[in-house]
PDB file of C-alpha atoms in Angstrom:
ATOM      1  CA  MET A   1      47.649  77.464  -2.283  1.00  0.00           C
ATOM      2  CA  LYS A   2      47.580  78.230   1.352  1.00  0.00           C
ATOM      3  CA  ASN A   3      47.634  81.305   3.720  1.00  0.00           C
ATOM      4  CA  SER A   4      49.579  81.848   6.893  1.00  0.00           C
ATOM      5  CA  LEU A   5      47.071  79.657   8.973  1.00  0.00           C
ATOM      6  CA  CYS A   6      47.688  76.815   6.541  1.00  0.00           C
ATOM      7  CA  LEU A   7      44.144  76.967   5.297  1.00  0.00           C
ATOM      8  CA  ASP A   8      43.513  75.978   1.820  1.00  0.00           C
ATOM      9  CA  LEU A   9      42.398  78.989  -0.292  1.00  0.00           C
ATOM     10  CA  PHE A  10      39.591  77.538  -2.397  1.00  0.00           C
ATOM     11  CA  PRO A  11      38.517  79.439  -5.417  1.00  0.00           C
ATOM     12  CA  ASN A  12      34.921  78.484  -4.476  1.00  0.00           C
ATOM     13  CA  PRO A  13      34.661  78.755  -0.657  1.00  0.00           C
ATOM     14  CA  GLY A  14      32.320  76.374   1.159  1.00  0.00           C
ATOM     15  CA  LEU A  15      30.157  79.247   2.229  1.00  0.00           C
ATOM     16  CA  PRO A  16      27.822  81.316   0.267  1.00  0.00           C
ATOM     17  CA  THR A  17      29.225  84.619  -0.804  1.00  0.00           C
ATOM     18  CA  GLN A  18      25.743  86.490  -1.209  1.00  0.00           C
ATOM     19  CA  ASN A  19      25.556  89.444   1.293  1.00  0.00           C
ATOM     20  CA  LYS A  20      22.361  88.023   2.829  1.00  0.00           C
ATOM     21  CA  TYR A  21      24.128  84.795   3.831  1.00  0.00           C
ATOM     22  CA  GLN A  22      27.299  86.497   5.334  1.00  0.00           C
ATOM     23  CA  HIS A  23      25.780  87.380   8.665  1.00  0.00           C
ATOM     24  CA  PHE A  24      25.231  84.475  10.922  1.00  0.00           C
ATOM     25  CA  SER A  25      23.286  84.164  14.151  1.00  0.00           C
ATOM     26  CA  LYS A  26      20.938  81.721  15.666  1.00  0.00           C
ATOM     27  CA  ASP A  27      17.967  83.617  14.392  1.00  0.00           C
ATOM     28  CA  MET A  28      19.383  83.609  10.847  1.00  0.00           C
ATOM     29  CA  ILE A  29      20.067  79.801  10.951  1.00  0.00           C
ATOM     30  CA  LYS A  30      16.439  79.105  12.216  1.00  0.00           C
ATOM     31  CA  LYS A  31      14.914  81.330   9.483  1.00  0.00           C
ATOM     32  CA  LYS A  32      16.985  80.127   6.527  1.00  0.00           C
ATOM     33  CA  VAL A  33      18.401  76.723   7.114  1.00  0.00           C
ATOM     34  CA  GLY A  34      16.083  74.106   5.784  1.00  0.00           C
ATOM     35  CA  LYS A  35      13.773  76.671   4.270  1.00  0.00           C
ATOM     36  CA  GLU A  36      15.573  78.452   1.450  1.00  0.00           C
ATOM     37  CA  LYS A  37      16.623  76.514  -1.503  1.00  0.00           C
ATOM     38  CA  GLU A  38      19.293  78.891  -2.580  1.00  0.00           C
ATOM     39  CA  LEU A  39      21.242  77.791   0.592  1.00  0.00           C
ATOM     40  CA  GLU A  40      20.831  73.970   0.186  1.00  0.00           C
ATOM     41  CA  SER A  41      23.952  73.436  -1.863  1.00  0.00           C
ATOM     42  CA  TYR A  42      26.090  74.847   1.072  1.00  0.00           C
ATOM     43  CA  ILE A  43      24.490  72.590   3.704  1.00  0.00           C
ATOM     44  CA  SER A  44      25.528  69.138   4.716  1.00  0.00           C
ATOM     45  CA  GLU A  45      24.950  66.703   7.633  1.00  0.00           C
ATOM     46  CA  ASP A  46      27.834  65.359   9.500  1.00  0.00           C
ATOM     47  CA  SER A  47      27.434  64.243  13.090  1.00  0.00           C
ATOM     48  CA  SER A  48      31.058  63.046  13.107  1.00  0.00           C
ATOM     49  CA  TYR A  49      32.442  66.561  12.302  1.00  0.00           C
ATOM     50  CA  CYS A  50      35.785  67.200  13.950  1.00  0.00           C
ATOM     51  CA  VAL A  51      36.603  70.609  15.342  1.00  0.00           C
ATOM     52  CA  ASN A  52      39.380  72.007  13.138  1.00  0.00           C
ATOM     53  CA  PRO A  53      41.166  75.265  12.118  1.00  0.00           C
ATOM     54  CA  ASN A  54      38.574  75.952   9.257  1.00  0.00           C
ATOM     55  CA  MET A  55      35.704  76.121  11.705  1.00  0.00           C
ATOM     56  CA  PHE A  56      34.354  79.824  12.009  1.00  0.00           C
ATOM     57  CA  ALA A  57      31.766  79.107  14.689  1.00  0.00           C
ATOM     58  CA  LEU A  58      29.557  76.573  16.353  1.00  0.00           C
ATOM     59  CA  TYR A  59      25.981  77.324  17.433  1.00  0.00           C
ATOM     60  CA  ASP A  60      24.508  74.976  20.036  1.00  0.00           C
ATOM     61  CA  PHE A  61      20.841  74.024  19.683  1.00  0.00           C
ATOM     62  CA  LYS A  62      20.687  71.239  22.188  1.00  0.00           C
ATOM     63  CA  LYS A  63      17.788  72.767  24.138  1.00  0.00           C
ATOM     64  CA  GLU A  64      15.735  73.378  20.940  1.00  0.00           C
ATOM     65  CA  PRO A  65      17.083  71.123  18.211  1.00  0.00           C
ATOM     66  CA  LEU A  66      17.113  72.727  14.773  1.00  0.00           C
ATOM     67  CA  LEU A  67      14.493  71.164  12.506  1.00  0.00           C
ATOM     68  CA  GLY A  68      13.685  68.973  15.367  1.00  0.00           C
ATOM     69  CA  LYS A  69      16.890  66.841  15.338  1.00  0.00           C
ATOM     70  CA  TYR A  70      20.028  68.876  14.970  1.00  0.00           C
ATOM     71  CA  GLN A  71      21.837  69.878  18.325  1.00  0.00           C
ATOM     72  CA  SER A  72      24.688  71.800  16.595  1.00  0.00           C
ATOM     73  CA  VAL A  73      25.259  73.936  13.519  1.00  0.00           C
ATOM     74  CA  ILE A  74      28.773  74.496  12.476  1.00  0.00           C
ATOM     75  CA  VAL A  75      29.935  77.191  10.183  1.00  0.00           C
ATOM     76  CA  ASP A  76      33.038  75.930   8.474  1.00  0.00           C
ATOM     77  CA  ARG A  77      35.124  77.784   5.819  1.00  0.00           C
ATOM     78  CA  LYS A  78      35.636  74.519   3.878  1.00  0.00           C
ATOM     79  CA  GLU A  79      32.683  72.402   4.625  1.00  0.00           C
ATOM     80  CA  GLY A  80      30.087  75.269   4.597  1.00  0.00           C
ATOM     81  CA  ILE A  81      27.101  74.967   6.936  1.00  0.00           C
ATOM     82  CA  VAL A  82      27.338  71.521   8.713  1.00  0.00           C
ATOM     83  CA  LEU A  83      24.260  70.118  10.696  1.00  0.00           C
ATOM     84  CA  SER A  84      25.075  67.711  13.499  1.00  0.00           C
ATOM     85  CA  LYS A  85      22.910  65.558  15.785  1.00  0.00           C
ATOM     86  CA  ARG A  86      25.573  65.880  18.519  1.00  0.00           C
ATOM     87  CA  SER A  87      25.956  68.684  21.065  1.00  0.00           C
ATOM     88  CA  SER A  88      28.760  71.190  21.105  1.00  0.00           C
ATOM     89  CA  LYS A  89      30.089  69.570  24.255  1.00  0.00           C
ATOM     90  CA  ALA A  90      30.356  66.140  22.473  1.00  0.00           C
ATOM     91  CA  HIS A  91      32.260  67.800  19.475  1.00  0.00           C
ATOM     92  CA  PHE A  92      34.730  69.558  21.803  1.00  0.00           C
ATOM     93  CA  HIS A  93      35.110  66.466  23.950  1.00  0.00           C
ATOM     94  CA  ASP A  94      36.551  64.708  20.900  1.00  0.00           C
ATOM     95  CA  LEU A  95      38.992  67.529  20.337  1.00  0.00           C
ATOM     96  CA  LEU A  96      40.234  67.412  23.912  1.00  0.00           C
ATOM     97  CA  LYS A  97      40.247  63.628  24.098  1.00  0.00           C
ATOM     98  CA  TYR A  98      41.812  62.686  20.757  1.00  0.00           C
ATOM     99  CA  LYS A  99      43.711  65.822  19.545  1.00  0.00           C
ATOM    100  CA  LEU A 100      44.842  68.127  22.308  1.00  0.00           C
ATOM    101  CA  LEU A 101      47.945  67.620  24.468  1.00  0.00           C
ATOM    102  CA  MET A 102      46.758  66.585  28.005  1.00  0.00           C
ATOM    103  CA  GLY A 103      43.272  67.711  27.230  1.00  0.00           C
ATOM    104  CA  LEU A 104      41.697  70.363  29.488  1.00  0.00           C
ATOM    105  CA  THR A 105      44.356  69.681  32.257  1.00  0.00           C
ATOM    106  CA  PHE A 106      47.027  71.772  30.417  1.00  0.00           C
ATOM    107  CA  GLN A 107      44.437  74.526  29.497  1.00  0.00           C
ATOM    108  CA  LYS A 108      43.291  74.837  33.183  1.00  0.00           C
ATOM    109  CA  GLU A 109      46.797  74.873  34.558  1.00  0.00           C
ATOM    110  CA  ILE A 110      47.753  77.741  32.346  1.00  0.00           C
ATOM    111  CA  ALA A 111      44.646  79.617  33.403  1.00  0.00           C
ATOM    112  CA  ARG A 112      45.503  78.790  37.067  1.00  0.00           C
ATOM    113  CA  ARG A 113      48.869  80.228  36.740  1.00  0.00           C
ATOM    114  CA  LEU A 114      47.572  83.421  35.247  1.00  0.00           C
ATOM    115  CA  GLY A 115      45.005  83.701  38.047  1.00  0.00           C
ATOM    116  CA  TYR A 116      41.911  82.990  35.802  1.00  0.00           C
ATOM    117  CA  LYS A 117      38.818  81.500  37.535  1.00  0.00           C
ATOM    118  CA  ASP A 118      36.634  81.376  34.551  1.00  0.00           C
ATOM    119  CA  ARG A 119      37.193  78.877  31.614  1.00  0.00           C
ATOM    120  CA  HIS A 120      36.515  80.355  28.182  1.00  0.00           C
ATOM    121  CA  VAL A 121      39.232  79.313  25.826  1.00  0.00           C
ATOM    122  CA  ILE A 122      41.019  76.333  24.361  1.00  0.00           C
ATOM    123  CA  SER A 123      44.435  77.566  23.135  1.00  0.00           C
ATOM    124  CA  THR A 124      47.167  76.035  21.107  1.00  0.00           C
ATOM    125  CA  GLY A 125      49.251  79.262  20.500  1.00  0.00           C
ATOM    126  CA  LYS A 126      48.122  79.509  16.819  1.00  0.00           C
ATOM    127  CA  LEU A 127      44.583  78.459  17.320  1.00  0.00           C
ATOM    128  CA  ALA A 128      42.012  79.711  19.925  1.00  0.00           C
ATOM    129  CA  TYR A 129      38.428  78.482  20.355  1.00  0.00           C
ATOM    130  CA  PHE A 130      36.407  80.738  22.472  1.00  0.00           C
ATOM    131  CA  SER A 131      33.190  79.664  24.479  1.00  0.00           C
ATOM    132  CA  ILE A 132      30.659  82.361  24.693  1.00  0.00           C
ATOM    133  CA  ARG A 133      29.467  81.512  28.179  1.00  0.00           C
ATOM    134  CA  GLY A 134      32.413  79.384  29.402  1.00  0.00           C
ATOM    135  CA  TYR A 135      33.098  75.792  28.669  1.00  0.00           C
ATOM    136  CA  THR A 136      32.092  74.579  32.137  1.00  0.00           C
ATOM    137  CA  LYS A 137      28.519  75.051  30.864  1.00  0.00           C
ATOM    138  CA  ALA A 138      26.890  71.932  29.310  1.00  0.00           C
ATOM    139  CA  SER A 139      25.546  73.752  26.225  1.00  0.00           C
ATOM    140  CA  ASN A 140      27.513  76.445  24.603  1.00  0.00           C
ATOM    141  CA  ASP A 141      28.260  78.433  21.445  1.00  0.00           C
ATOM    142  CA  TRP A 142      31.801  78.727  20.191  1.00  0.00           C
ATOM    143  CA  VAL A 143      33.779  81.035  17.855  1.00  0.00           C
ATOM    144  CA  SER A 144      37.316  80.668  16.527  1.00  0.00           C
ATOM    145  CA  LEU A 145      39.298  83.732  17.563  1.00  0.00           C
ATOM    146  CA  HIS A 146      42.108  82.790  15.037  1.00  0.00           C
ATOM    147  CA  LEU A 147      39.660  83.465  12.242  1.00  0.00           C
ATOM    148  CA  MET A 148      38.198  86.716  13.648  1.00  0.00           C
ATOM    149  CA  ASP A 149      39.420  90.335  12.847  1.00  0.00           C
ATOM    150  CA  ASP A 150      37.271  92.319  15.288  1.00  0.00           C
ATOM    151  CA  TYR A 151      34.194  92.250  17.580  1.00  0.00           C
ATOM    152  CA  GLN A 152      31.599  94.528  18.613  1.00  0.00           C
ATOM    153  CA  ILE A 153      29.618  94.470  21.931  1.00  0.00           C
ATOM    154  CA  LEU A 154      25.932  94.896  21.338  1.00  0.00           C
ATOM    155  CA  GLY A 155      22.980  95.531  23.653  1.00  0.00           C
ATOM    156  CA  ASN A 156      21.153  92.781  25.695  1.00  0.00           C
ATOM    157  CA  ARG A 157      24.385  90.936  26.380  1.00  0.00           C
ATOM    158  CA  SER A 158      25.077  90.147  22.685  1.00  0.00           C
ATOM    159  CA  ILE A 159      28.319  90.358  20.669  1.00  0.00           C
ATOM    160  CA  ARG A 160      29.131  90.265  17.025  1.00  0.00           C
ATOM    161  CA  PHE A 161      32.352  89.079  15.651  1.00  0.00           C
ATOM    162  CA  LYS A 162      33.829  89.961  12.121  1.00  0.00           C
ATOM    163  CA  SER A 163      36.005  87.493  10.444  1.00  0.00           C
ATOM    164  CA  ILE A 164      39.207  88.049   8.720  1.00  0.00           C
ATOM    165  CA  GLU A 165      38.968  88.320   4.883  1.00  0.00           C
ATOM    166  CA  LEU A 166      39.085  85.043   3.055  1.00  0.00           C
ATOM    167  CA  ASN A 167      38.787  85.042  -0.711  1.00  0.00           C
ATOM    168  CA  GLY A 168      37.579  88.618  -0.623  1.00  0.00           C
ATOM    169  CA  VAL A 169      34.684  87.880   1.682  1.00  0.00           C
ATOM    170  CA  THR A 170      34.095  88.577   5.400  1.00  0.00           C
ATOM    171  CA  TYR A 171      31.483  87.108   7.637  1.00  0.00           C
ATOM    172  CA  THR A 172      29.792  88.232  10.909  1.00  0.00           C
ATOM    173  CA  PHE A 173      28.767  85.928  13.772  1.00  0.00           C
ATOM    174  CA  THR A 174      26.322  87.185  16.396  1.00  0.00           C
ATOM    175  CA  PHE A 175      25.793  85.535  19.722  1.00  0.00           C
ATOM    176  CA  ALA A 176      23.214  86.236  22.348  1.00  0.00           C
ATOM    177  CA  ASN A 177      23.071  85.483  26.022  1.00  0.00           C
ATOM    178  CA  CYS A 178      26.778  86.054  26.483  1.00  0.00           C
ATOM    179  CA  CYS A 179      28.515  85.898  29.823  1.00  0.00           C
ATOM    180  CA  ARG A 180      28.933  89.013  31.923  1.00  0.00           C
ATOM    181  CA  HIS A 181      32.127  91.112  31.185  1.00  0.00           C
ATOM    182  CA  ILE A 182      32.665  89.357  27.988  1.00  0.00           C
ATOM    183  CA  ARG A 183      35.261  91.999  26.766  1.00  0.00           C
ATOM    184  CA  SER A 184      37.525  91.080  29.666  1.00  0.00           C
ATOM    185  CA  LYS A 185      36.963  87.329  29.128  1.00  0.00           C
ATOM    186  CA  ILE A 186      38.150  87.785  25.498  1.00  0.00           C
ATOM    187  CA  ALA A 187      41.159  89.704  26.630  1.00  0.00           C
ATOM    188  CA  GLU A 188      42.012  86.925  29.167  1.00  0.00           C
ATOM    189  CA  SER A 189      41.555  84.315  26.413  1.00  0.00           C
ATOM    190  CA  LEU A 190      43.807  86.050  24.001  1.00  0.00           C
ATOM    191  CA  ARG A 191      46.482  86.455  26.740  1.00  0.00           C
ATOM    192  CA  HIS A 192      46.017  82.755  27.677  1.00  0.00           C
ATOM    193  CA  ASN A 193      46.751  81.840  24.027  1.00  0.00           C
ATOM    194  CA  ASN A 194      49.647  84.248  23.939  1.00  0.00           C
ATOM    195  CA  VAL A 195      51.154  82.444  26.917  1.00  0.00           C
ATOM    196  CA  VAL A 196      50.546  79.004  25.314  1.00  0.00           C
ATOM    197  CA  PHE A 197      52.394  80.284  22.189  1.00  0.00           C
ATOM    198  CA  LYS A 198      55.405  81.521  24.259  1.00  0.00           C
ATOM    199  CA  VAL A 199      55.644  78.401  26.374  1.00  0.00           C
ATOM    200  CA  SER A 200      55.477  76.164  23.217  1.00  0.00           C
ATOM    201  CA  ASN A 201      57.944  78.384  21.378  1.00  0.00           C
ATOM    202  CA  TYR A 202      60.449  78.256  24.280  1.00  0.00           C
ATOM    203  CA  HIS A 203      60.054  74.476  24.605  1.00  0.00           C
ATOM    204  CA  LEU A 204      60.633  73.824  20.757  1.00  0.00           C
ATOM    205  CA  LYS A 205      63.515  76.296  20.586  1.00  0.00           C
ATOM    206  CA  HIS A 206      65.411  74.834  23.530  1.00  0.00           C
ATOM    207  CA  THR A 207      64.636  71.100  22.900  1.00  0.00           C
ATOM    208  CA  MET A 208      64.631  70.817  19.183  1.00  0.00           C
ATOM    209  CA  GLY A 209      66.048  74.052  17.791  1.00  0.00           C
ATOM    210  CA  TRP A 210      62.754  74.999  16.153  1.00  0.00           C
ATOM    211  CA  SER A 211      60.969  78.326  16.269  1.00  0.00           C
ATOM    212  CA  ILE A 212      57.210  79.046  15.783  1.00  0.00           C
ATOM    213  CA  TYR A 213      56.957  82.175  13.541  1.00  0.00           C
ATOM    214  CA  ARG A 214      54.212  84.674  13.989  1.00  0.00           C
ATOM    215  CA  LEU A 215      51.639  84.859  11.190  1.00  0.00           C
ATOM    216  CA  ARG A 216      52.155  86.798   8.060  1.00  0.00           C
ATOM    217  CA  GLY A 217      49.541  88.553   6.031  1.00  0.00           C
ATOM    218  CA  LYS A 218      46.154  89.154   7.472  1.00  0.00           C
ATOM    219  CA  LYS A 219      46.243  89.322  11.273  1.00  0.00           C
ATOM    220  CA  SER A 220      43.499  87.913  13.442  1.00  0.00           C
ATOM    221  CA  LEU A 221      42.549  88.851  17.053  1.00  0.00           C
ATOM    222  CA  LEU A 222      45.492  86.508  18.289  1.00  0.00           C
ATOM    223  CA  ASP A 223      47.963  88.943  16.875  1.00  0.00           C
ATOM    224  CA  LYS A 224      46.437  92.314  17.769  1.00  0.00           C
ATOM    225  CA  GLU A 225      47.926  93.391  21.013  1.00  0.00           C
ATOM    226  CA  GLU A 226      45.563  96.317  21.313  1.00  0.00           C
ATOM    227  CA  TYR A 227      42.877  93.667  22.323  1.00  0.00           C
ATOM    228  CA  PHE A 228      44.923  92.237  25.307  1.00  0.00           C
ATOM    229  CA  THR A 229      47.957  92.794  27.386  1.00  0.00           C
ATOM    230  CA  PRO A 230      50.671  90.205  26.425  1.00  0.00           C
ATOM    231  CA  HIS A 231      52.229  88.352  29.232  1.00  0.00           C
ATOM    232  CA  PRO A 232      55.929  89.442  29.684  1.00  0.00           C
ATOM    233  CA  ALA A 233      58.653  87.168  28.375  1.00  0.00           C
ATOM    234  CA  ILE A 234      59.021  84.131  30.557  1.00  0.00           C
ATOM    235  CA  GLU A 235      61.670  81.432  30.817  1.00  0.00           C
ATOM    236  CA  PHE A 236      60.751  80.068  34.144  1.00  0.00           C
ATOM    237  CA  PHE A 237      57.272  79.239  33.050  1.00  0.00           C
ATOM    238  CA  THR A 238      58.243  76.215  30.954  1.00  0.00           C
ATOM    239  CA  MET A 239      56.530  73.381  29.450  1.00  0.00           C
ATOM    240  CA  LYS A 240      58.702  70.888  31.384  1.00  0.00           C
ATOM    241  CA  GLU A 241      57.782  72.591  34.700  1.00  0.00           C
ATOM    242  CA  ILE A 242      54.146  72.571  33.924  1.00  0.00           C
ATOM    243  CA  CYS A 243      54.118  68.893  32.905  1.00  0.00           C
ATOM    244  CA  ALA A 244      56.101  67.840  35.934  1.00  0.00           C
ATOM    245  CA  ASP A 245      53.667  69.721  38.168  1.00  0.00           C
ATOM    246  CA  LEU A 246      50.570  68.155  36.440  1.00  0.00           C
ATOM    247  CA  MET A 247      52.153  64.718  36.909  1.00  0.00           C
ATOM    248  CA  ASN A 248      52.686  65.396  40.612  1.00  0.00           C
ATOM    249  CA  GLN A 249      49.002  66.534  40.867  1.00  0.00           C
ATOM    250  CA  LYS A 250      47.915  63.272  39.161  1.00  0.00           C
ATOM    251  CA  HIS A 251      50.071  61.094  41.505  1.00  0.00           C
ATOM    252  CA  SER A 252      48.475  62.983  44.540  1.00  0.00           C
ATOM    253  CA  LYS A 253      44.953  62.510  43.219  1.00  0.00           C
ATOM    254  CA  TYR A 254      45.722  58.716  42.658  1.00  0.00           C
ATOM    255  CA  GLY A 255      46.848  58.438  46.226  1.00  0.00           C
ATOM    256  CA  LYS A 256      43.802  60.239  47.618  1.00  0.00           C
ATOM    257  CA  ILE A 257      41.458  58.112  45.497  1.00  0.00           C
ATOM    258  CA  MET A 258      43.406  54.894  46.638  1.00  0.00           C
ATOM    259  CA  ALA A 259      43.108  55.922  50.298  1.00  0.00           C
ATOM    260  CA  GLU A 260      39.342  56.680  49.909  1.00  0.00           C
ATOM    261  CA  PHE A 261      38.729  53.337  48.054  1.00  0.00           C
ATOM    262  CA  PHE A 262      40.381  51.306  50.933  1.00  0.00           C
ATOM    263  CA  ARG A 263      39.028  53.629  53.582  1.00  0.00           C
ATOM    264  CA  LEU A 264      42.508  54.620  54.839  1.00  0.00           C
ATOM    265  CA  ASP A 265      43.744  57.857  55.933  1.00  0.00           C
ATOM    266  CA  PHE A 266      45.699  59.733  53.366  1.00  0.00           C
ATOM    267  CA  MET A 267      49.249  60.276  54.587  1.00  0.00           C
ATOM    268  CA  LYS A 268      50.444  63.153  52.511  1.00  0.00           C
ATOM    269  CA  GLU A 269      54.106  63.029  53.594  1.00  0.00           C
ATOM    270  CA  ASP A 270      54.362  59.248  53.244  1.00  0.00           C
ATOM    271  CA  HIS A 271      52.834  59.587  49.721  1.00  0.00           C
ATOM    272  CA  LYS A 272      55.373  62.121  48.789  1.00  0.00           C
ATOM    273  CA  LEU A 273      58.156  59.890  50.062  1.00  0.00           C
ATOM    274  CA  ILE A 274      56.954  56.910  48.013  1.00  0.00           C
ATOM    275  CA  HIS A 275      56.369  59.037  44.946  1.00  0.00           C
ATOM    276  CA  ARG A 276      60.082  60.343  45.283  1.00  0.00           C
ATOM    277  CA  LEU A 277      61.471  56.847  45.818  1.00  0.00           C
ATOM    278  CA  SER A 278      59.553  55.652  42.700  1.00  0.00           C
ATOM    279  CA  GLN A 279      61.375  58.104  40.471  1.00  0.00           C
ATOM    280  CA  ARG A 280      64.670  56.344  39.531  1.00  0.00           C
ATOM    281  CA  ASP A 281      67.558  58.500  38.079  1.00  0.00           C
ATOM    282  CA  ASP A 282      67.218  57.039  34.759  1.00  0.00           C
ATOM    283  CA  SER A 283      63.493  57.839  34.382  1.00  0.00           C
ATOM    284  CA  LEU A 284      63.271  61.364  35.760  1.00  0.00           C
ATOM    285  CA  PHE A 285      61.369  63.843  33.453  1.00  0.00           C
TER     286      PHE A 285
END
């Protein structure tokens, strides 16, 4: 049995259901993980963990490894509490390199077109991973907005997220040392994801006749427009246009690097001419 997020509804979730273990934070993890036997059955070690839709949150301990060796602690709805010797940056590097279309290039281009300077979210339209301090930072905590129902801004630059209800249980995830203006960064991230959804939906509808349906049942932050202002309907902001623009940027970067390597002047107009001549009619995209 699965819900609208296509997550398996396990009769016995991978996380503890006792109230004292429903509220996660770095302090809670330091105090309880590896110290309370009652929690042992929910803990596993997996440094090859792959970021996936079941991940609630990832806490980064790179500066002060947990138990002296774990750089990341992942809270996963299916796998439970996962201890990893790799940093958060390494885990998300694998997601971007092996799973995500065009990696960060596409994500940054959407942000650029929306006028966002900060980098906080990795969006797919139905999934959104939010970095607490921005993913340009080497070490970072993450939370999955597609599994969150609400959030509360706390004092001392802290924030607490409340998960959607799964199997009758909700969890909270508290993060300290957040970026400034985090409320506006969350709103921007939700809007970024909304645009990715619309661009993807438009592309699939007009190329394959498919439609991406909105989620049914319990709604997450991604579906709650009171938390962000959706981008207006767009048809000019297409996947094809974005991909073509990114390819042009790649060719331009290639030309600049080639010129620097051979210590030549970069002739922008000549480069454009050669690029245009290289595009045969039967290979245009």
